[in-house]
Every structure is written in C-alpha cells, then in structure tokens.
CSV table of C-alpha atoms in Angstrom, one decimal:
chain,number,residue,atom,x,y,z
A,2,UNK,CA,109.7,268.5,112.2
A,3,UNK,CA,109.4,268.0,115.8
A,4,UNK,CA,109.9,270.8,119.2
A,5,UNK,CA,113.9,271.0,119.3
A,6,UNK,CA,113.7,269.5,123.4
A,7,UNK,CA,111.8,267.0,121.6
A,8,UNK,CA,114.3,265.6,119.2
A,9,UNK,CA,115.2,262.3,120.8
A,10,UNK,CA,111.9,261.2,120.9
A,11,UNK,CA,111.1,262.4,117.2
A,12,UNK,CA,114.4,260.2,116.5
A,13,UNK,CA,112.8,257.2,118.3
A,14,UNK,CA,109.5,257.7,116.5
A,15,UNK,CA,111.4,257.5,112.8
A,16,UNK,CA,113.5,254.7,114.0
A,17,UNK,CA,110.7,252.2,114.4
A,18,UNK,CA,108.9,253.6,111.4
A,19,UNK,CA,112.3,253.2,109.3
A,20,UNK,CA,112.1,249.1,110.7
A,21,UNK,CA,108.9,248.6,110.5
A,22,UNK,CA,109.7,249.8,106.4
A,23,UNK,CA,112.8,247.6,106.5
A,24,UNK,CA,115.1,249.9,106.3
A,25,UNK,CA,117.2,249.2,109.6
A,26,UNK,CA,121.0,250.2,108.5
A,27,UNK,CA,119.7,254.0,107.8
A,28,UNK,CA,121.4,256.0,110.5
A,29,UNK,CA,119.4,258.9,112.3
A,30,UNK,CA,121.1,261.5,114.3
A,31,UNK,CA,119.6,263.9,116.6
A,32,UNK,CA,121.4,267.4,117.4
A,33,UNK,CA,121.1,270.0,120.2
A,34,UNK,CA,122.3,272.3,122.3
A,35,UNK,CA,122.3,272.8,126.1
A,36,UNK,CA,118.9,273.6,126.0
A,37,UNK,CA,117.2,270.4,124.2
A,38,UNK,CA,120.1,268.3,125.9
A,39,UNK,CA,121.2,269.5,129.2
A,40,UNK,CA,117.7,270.8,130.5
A,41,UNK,CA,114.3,271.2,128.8
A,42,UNK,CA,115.2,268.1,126.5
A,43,UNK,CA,117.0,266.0,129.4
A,44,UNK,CA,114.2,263.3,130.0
A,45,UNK,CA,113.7,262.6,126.1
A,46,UNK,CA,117.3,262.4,125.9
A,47,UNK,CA,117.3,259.9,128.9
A,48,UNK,CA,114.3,258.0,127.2
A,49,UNK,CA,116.2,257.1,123.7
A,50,UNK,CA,119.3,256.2,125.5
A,51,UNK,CA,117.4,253.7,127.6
A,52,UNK,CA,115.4,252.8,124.6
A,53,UNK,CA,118.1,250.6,123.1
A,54,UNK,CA,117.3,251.6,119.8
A,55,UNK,CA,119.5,252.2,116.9
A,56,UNK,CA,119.8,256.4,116.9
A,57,UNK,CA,122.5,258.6,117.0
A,58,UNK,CA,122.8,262.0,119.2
A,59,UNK,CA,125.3,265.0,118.9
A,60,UNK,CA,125.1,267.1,121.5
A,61,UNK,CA,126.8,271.1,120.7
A,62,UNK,CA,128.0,271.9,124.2
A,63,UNK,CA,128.4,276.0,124.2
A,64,UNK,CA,128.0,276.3,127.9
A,65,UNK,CA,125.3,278.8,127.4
A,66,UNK,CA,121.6,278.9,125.5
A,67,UNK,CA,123.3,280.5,122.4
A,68,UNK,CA,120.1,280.9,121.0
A,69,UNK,CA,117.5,282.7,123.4
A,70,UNK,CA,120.5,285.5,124.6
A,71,UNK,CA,123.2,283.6,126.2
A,72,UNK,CA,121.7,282.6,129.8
A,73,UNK,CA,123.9,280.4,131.8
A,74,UNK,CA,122.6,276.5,131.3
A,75,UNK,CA,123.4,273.4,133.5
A,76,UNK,CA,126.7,273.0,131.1
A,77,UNK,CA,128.1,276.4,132.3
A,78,UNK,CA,131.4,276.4,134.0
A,79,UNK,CA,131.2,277.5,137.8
A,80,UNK,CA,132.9,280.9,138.0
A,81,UNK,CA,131.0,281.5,134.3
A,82,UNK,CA,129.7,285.1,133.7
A,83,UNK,CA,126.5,284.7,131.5
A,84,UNK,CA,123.1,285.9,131.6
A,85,UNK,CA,121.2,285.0,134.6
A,86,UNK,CA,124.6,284.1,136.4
A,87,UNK,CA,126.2,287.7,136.5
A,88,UNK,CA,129.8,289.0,138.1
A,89,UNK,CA,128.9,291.3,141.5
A,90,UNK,CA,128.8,291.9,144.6
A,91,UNK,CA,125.9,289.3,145.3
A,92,UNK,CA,127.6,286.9,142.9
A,93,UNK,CA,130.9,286.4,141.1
A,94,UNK,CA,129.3,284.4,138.3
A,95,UNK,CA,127.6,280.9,138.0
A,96,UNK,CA,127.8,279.3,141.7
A,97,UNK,CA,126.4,276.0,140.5
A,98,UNK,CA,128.7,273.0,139.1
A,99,UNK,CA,128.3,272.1,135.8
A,100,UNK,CA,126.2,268.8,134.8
A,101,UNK,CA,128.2,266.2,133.0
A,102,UNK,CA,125.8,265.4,130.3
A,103,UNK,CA,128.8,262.7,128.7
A,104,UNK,CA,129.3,261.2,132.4
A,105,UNK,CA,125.6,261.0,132.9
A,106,UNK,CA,124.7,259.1,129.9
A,107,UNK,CA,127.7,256.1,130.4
A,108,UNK,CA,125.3,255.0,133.3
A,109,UNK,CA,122.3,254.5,130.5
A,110,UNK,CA,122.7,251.1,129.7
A,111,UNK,CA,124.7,249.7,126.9
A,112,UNK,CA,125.1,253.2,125.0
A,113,UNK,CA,128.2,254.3,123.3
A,114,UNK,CA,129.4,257.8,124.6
A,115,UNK,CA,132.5,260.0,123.4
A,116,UNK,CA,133.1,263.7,124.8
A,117,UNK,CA,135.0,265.3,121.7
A,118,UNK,CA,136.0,268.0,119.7
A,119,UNK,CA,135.6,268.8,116.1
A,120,UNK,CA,139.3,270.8,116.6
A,121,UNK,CA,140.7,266.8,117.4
A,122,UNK,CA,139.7,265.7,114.1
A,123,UNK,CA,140.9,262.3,114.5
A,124,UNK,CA,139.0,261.6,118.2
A,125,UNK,CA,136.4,263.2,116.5
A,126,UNK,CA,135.7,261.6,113.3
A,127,UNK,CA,136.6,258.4,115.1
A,128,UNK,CA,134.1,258.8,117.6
A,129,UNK,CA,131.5,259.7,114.7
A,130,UNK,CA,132.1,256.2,112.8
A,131,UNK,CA,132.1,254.6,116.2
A,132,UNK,CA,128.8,255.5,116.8
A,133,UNK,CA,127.4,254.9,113.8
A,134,UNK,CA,129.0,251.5,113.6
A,135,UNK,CA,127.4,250.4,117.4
A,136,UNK,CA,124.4,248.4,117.5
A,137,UNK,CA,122.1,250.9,119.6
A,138,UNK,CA,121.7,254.2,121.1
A,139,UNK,CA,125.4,256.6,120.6
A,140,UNK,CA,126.0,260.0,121.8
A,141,UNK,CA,128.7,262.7,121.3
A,142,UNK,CA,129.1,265.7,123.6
A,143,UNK,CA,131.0,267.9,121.4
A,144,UNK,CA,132.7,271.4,122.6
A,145,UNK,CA,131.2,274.2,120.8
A,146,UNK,CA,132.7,277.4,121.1
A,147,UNK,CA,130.0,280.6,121.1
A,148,UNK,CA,132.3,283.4,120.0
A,149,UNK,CA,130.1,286.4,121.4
A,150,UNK,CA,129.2,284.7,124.5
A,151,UNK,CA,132.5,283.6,125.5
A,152,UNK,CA,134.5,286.3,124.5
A,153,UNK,CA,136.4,285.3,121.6
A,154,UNK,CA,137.2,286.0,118.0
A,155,UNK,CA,135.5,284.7,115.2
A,156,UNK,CA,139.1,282.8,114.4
A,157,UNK,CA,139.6,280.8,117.5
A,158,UNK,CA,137.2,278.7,118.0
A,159,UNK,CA,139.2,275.4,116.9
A,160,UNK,CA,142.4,277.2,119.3
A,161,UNK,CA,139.4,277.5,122.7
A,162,UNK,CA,138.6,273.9,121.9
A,163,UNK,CA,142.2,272.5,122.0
A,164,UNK,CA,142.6,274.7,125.1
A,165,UNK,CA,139.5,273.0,126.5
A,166,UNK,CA,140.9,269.6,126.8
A,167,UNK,CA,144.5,270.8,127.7
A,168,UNK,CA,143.1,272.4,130.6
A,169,UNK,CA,141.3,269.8,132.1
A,170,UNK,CA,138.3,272.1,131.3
A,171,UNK,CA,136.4,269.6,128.8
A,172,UNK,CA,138.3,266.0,128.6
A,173,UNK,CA,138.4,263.9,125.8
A,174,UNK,CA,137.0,260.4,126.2
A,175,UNK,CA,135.4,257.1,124.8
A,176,UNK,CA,133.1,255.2,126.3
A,177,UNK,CA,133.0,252.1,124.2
A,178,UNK,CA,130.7,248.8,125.9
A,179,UNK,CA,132.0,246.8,123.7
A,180,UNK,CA,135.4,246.9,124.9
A,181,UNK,CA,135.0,245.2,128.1
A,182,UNK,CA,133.0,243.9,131.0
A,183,UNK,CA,134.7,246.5,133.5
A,184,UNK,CA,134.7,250.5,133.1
A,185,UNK,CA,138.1,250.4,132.8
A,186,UNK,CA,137.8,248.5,129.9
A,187,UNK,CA,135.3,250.7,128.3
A,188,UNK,CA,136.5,254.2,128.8
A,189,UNK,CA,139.2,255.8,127.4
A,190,UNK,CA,141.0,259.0,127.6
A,191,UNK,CA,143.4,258.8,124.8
A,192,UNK,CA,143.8,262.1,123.4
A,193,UNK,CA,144.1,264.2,126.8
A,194,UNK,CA,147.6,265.5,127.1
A,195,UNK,CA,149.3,263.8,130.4
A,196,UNK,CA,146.3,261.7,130.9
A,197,UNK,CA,147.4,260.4,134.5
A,198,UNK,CA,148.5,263.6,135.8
A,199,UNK,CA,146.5,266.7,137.7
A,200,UNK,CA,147.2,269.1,134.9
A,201,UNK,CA,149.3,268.6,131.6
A,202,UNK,CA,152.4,270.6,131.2
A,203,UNK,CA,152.9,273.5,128.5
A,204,UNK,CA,155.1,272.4,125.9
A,205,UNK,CA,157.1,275.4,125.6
A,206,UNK,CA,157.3,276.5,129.6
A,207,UNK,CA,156.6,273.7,131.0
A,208,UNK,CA,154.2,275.3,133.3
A,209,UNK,CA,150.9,273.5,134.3
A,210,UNK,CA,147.7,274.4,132.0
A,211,UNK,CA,145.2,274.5,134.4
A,212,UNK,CA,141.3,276.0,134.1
A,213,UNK,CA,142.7,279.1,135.3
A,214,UNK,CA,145.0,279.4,131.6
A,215,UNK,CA,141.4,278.8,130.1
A,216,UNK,CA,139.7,281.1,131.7
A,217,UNK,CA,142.3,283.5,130.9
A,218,UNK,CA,141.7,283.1,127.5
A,219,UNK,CA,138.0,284.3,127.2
A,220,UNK,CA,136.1,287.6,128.5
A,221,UNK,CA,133.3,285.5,130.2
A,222,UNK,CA,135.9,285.4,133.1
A,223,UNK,CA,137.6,288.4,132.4
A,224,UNK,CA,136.0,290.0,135.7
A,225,UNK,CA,137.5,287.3,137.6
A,226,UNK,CA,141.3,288.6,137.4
A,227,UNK,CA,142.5,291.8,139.6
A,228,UNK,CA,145.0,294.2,137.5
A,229,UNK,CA,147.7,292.2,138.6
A,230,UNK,CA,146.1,289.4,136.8
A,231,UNK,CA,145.3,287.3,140.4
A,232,UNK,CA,142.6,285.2,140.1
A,233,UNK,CA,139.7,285.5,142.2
A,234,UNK,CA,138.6,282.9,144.7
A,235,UNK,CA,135.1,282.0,142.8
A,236,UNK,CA,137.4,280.9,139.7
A,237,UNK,CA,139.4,279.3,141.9
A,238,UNK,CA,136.8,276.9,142.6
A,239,UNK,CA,135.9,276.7,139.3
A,240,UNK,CA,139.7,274.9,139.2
A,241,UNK,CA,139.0,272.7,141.8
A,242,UNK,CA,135.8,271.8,139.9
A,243,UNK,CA,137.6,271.0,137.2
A,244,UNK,CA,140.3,268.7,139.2
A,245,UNK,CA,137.6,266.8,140.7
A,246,UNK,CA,136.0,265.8,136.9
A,247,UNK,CA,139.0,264.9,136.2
A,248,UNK,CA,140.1,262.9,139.0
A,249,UNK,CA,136.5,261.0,138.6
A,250,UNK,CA,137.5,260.2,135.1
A,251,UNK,CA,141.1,259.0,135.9
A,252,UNK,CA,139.6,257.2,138.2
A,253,UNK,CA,136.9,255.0,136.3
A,254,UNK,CA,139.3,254.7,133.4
A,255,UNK,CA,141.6,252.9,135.9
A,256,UNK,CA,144.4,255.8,135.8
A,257,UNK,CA,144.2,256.7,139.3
C-alpha cells in the first residue's frame, strides 16, 4: 500500500488511524531492506522513531540492494565486492565504512533497538516480544543472508549468520530503555561469544574468529585472498573496521 522507502511513515499514518478507531494494542510492523532502511527510506525511518508512536520496524540487513541487482548499500562491509563497489586495480571493493543503522537509532529517543539473527532463535524471538511489548517506537536490524550476492549456498544461510556474530562482523545486542537511566544499563550484548574480548576463540582450535574467517567464508571477498590464502590489505581494514564497532559497543555496554 504505500512506496517501500515510504513504509515508516505509511506505519505512522495507520497507527493514528488505528487510535483514533480505538484500537491501540494492534501491533504494526514495518519491513525493509537496505534500501527503504539504510538509504532512500532513512529520514522516514528517523521520523517514526522520533515519533514516539506505538510501531514496530524489522529491518532485513543483506548488505546489498538484493532486489535492483546487488549494488553495494551504506550496510555493505568495507572490503565488500558488489555492484557499484567492484575488486581492481582502481579499487579492491567497497572503500566506505558501513552505517550502523542499529547504533544510529539507540540515539532516537526512548526507542527499543535489538541487532539480531533469526539463526539465534532465542535473542531473536526474544527481541520480537520485546518490541512488541514496549510502549512506543521498536526496531530490529536482523542479518539477512543474500545467497547469490554473497556467495553462498542455498543451505547456509542460518551457518553465515552464526558466523556473523562470532566474528565480530554483525554483534548481537539489546538496547532496552527501560532497563536503566545509564547506557550501560540499557544495552546488552548477551549472546556474542567472549563478549569482553577483541575476538572470540574457536571452540575446537582455539584460534581467534576474526572478520577475516568470515570473509573467508563467502565469494564476495574471495578476490581478496592471494593463492596462498593471505589476505589483502583492503580486507584487512575491513577487520579493523570491524574491531572498532566492536570496541564502541563494549564500550557503551560498560565492558570495556
């Protein structure tokens, strides 16, 4: 019914109708991609979470616009090969750091915020009834695998999304207001493996899963290995990208 950058403010529009009808406990939900989220759709997005209004958001976070060809979006990884952000000699992928939609909306006032998985089922479903259970605006960034653009089979998309979080690439968190005056009181990171440390140890070799083990993992950075398997300096960076977010998040959460 509405422009899909467009569907916050749709939401907004049926949430007053809905209370003027008085019907207030129906739930609305809004869903999009990088493209109604990230970018075209940012400033509605902004707009409802400022709005303190009772509306839901799930944001599927693919790291590319899945549906217009794969172009790299503001939630593609640095070091990312995609569409407009091609591997050469001008360029070894996307240059750009990625936007961090989740991050970005805790500083909207008085919304609830959780960066999830559907491969965590318990964050996940958790972080569902959570929202729909706080008195105002709620959003979930949720990792969305695109098998074709990210170069993996049809089978692993719950195995990428576990991988995600282990690697520091996409943390889990909660941002919950109601939990305390200070941000360490309201965000969480429950869920991440080795919360405190700089990367969480594989279980069975004890070797640290950084975003270079991701990247590994998928042929949008396959160009960014020699044949020796040495990674290249641009994914590198994407690493130290990658340590930063999570150093940021330690931080607020009172970890670090």
């Amino acid at each position: 019914n509405s422009l899909f950058e467009d569907a916050p403010a749709f939401a907004m529009g049926v949430r007053l109708r809905w209370d003027q009808q008085g019907i207030p406990g129906r739930k609305i939900w809004a869903v999009g991609g990088d493209g109604a989220m990230y970018d075209i759709g940012f400033g509605s997005l902004s707009r409802a979470l400022t709005s303190g209004m009772d509306l839901k958001v799930l944001v599927l976070d693919t790291q590319v616009y899945s549906n217009t060809g794969g172009q790299a979006s503001t939630a593609s990884f640095v070091a990312q090969e995609a569409k407009m952000a091609s591997f050469g000699r001008a360029q070894s992928g996307k240059v750009e750091r990625r936007k961090e939609l989740a991050q970005i909306a805790m500083m909207h006032p008085d919304v609830f915020v959780a960066q999830s998985t559907p491969a965590h089922v318990n964050h996940f479903y958790r972080a569902v009834m959570a929202a729909n259970d706080f008195p105002g605006p709620a959003i979930i960034v949720a990792y969305a695998s695109c098998m074709p653009e990210h170069g993996i089979g049809d089978d692993q998309a719950a195995a990428q999304a576990r991988l995600a979080v282990d690697s520091r690439a996409f943390p889990l968190f909660v941002y919950d207001p109601r939990t305390g005056e200070k941000m360490r009181e309201r965000l969480s990171l429950q869920g991440n493996p080795s919360p405190k440390t700089d990367w969480a140890p594989d279980p069975k070799t004890k070797e640290p899963v950084d975003f270079v083990t991701f990247a590994r993992s998928e042929a949008r950075f396959a160009h960014h290995f020699d044949t020796e398997g040495k990674p290249s300096e641009a994914l590198l960076r994407g690493r130290d990208d990658r340590l930063k977010n999570s150093h940021l998040l330690q931080e607020l959460a009172g970890l670090r």
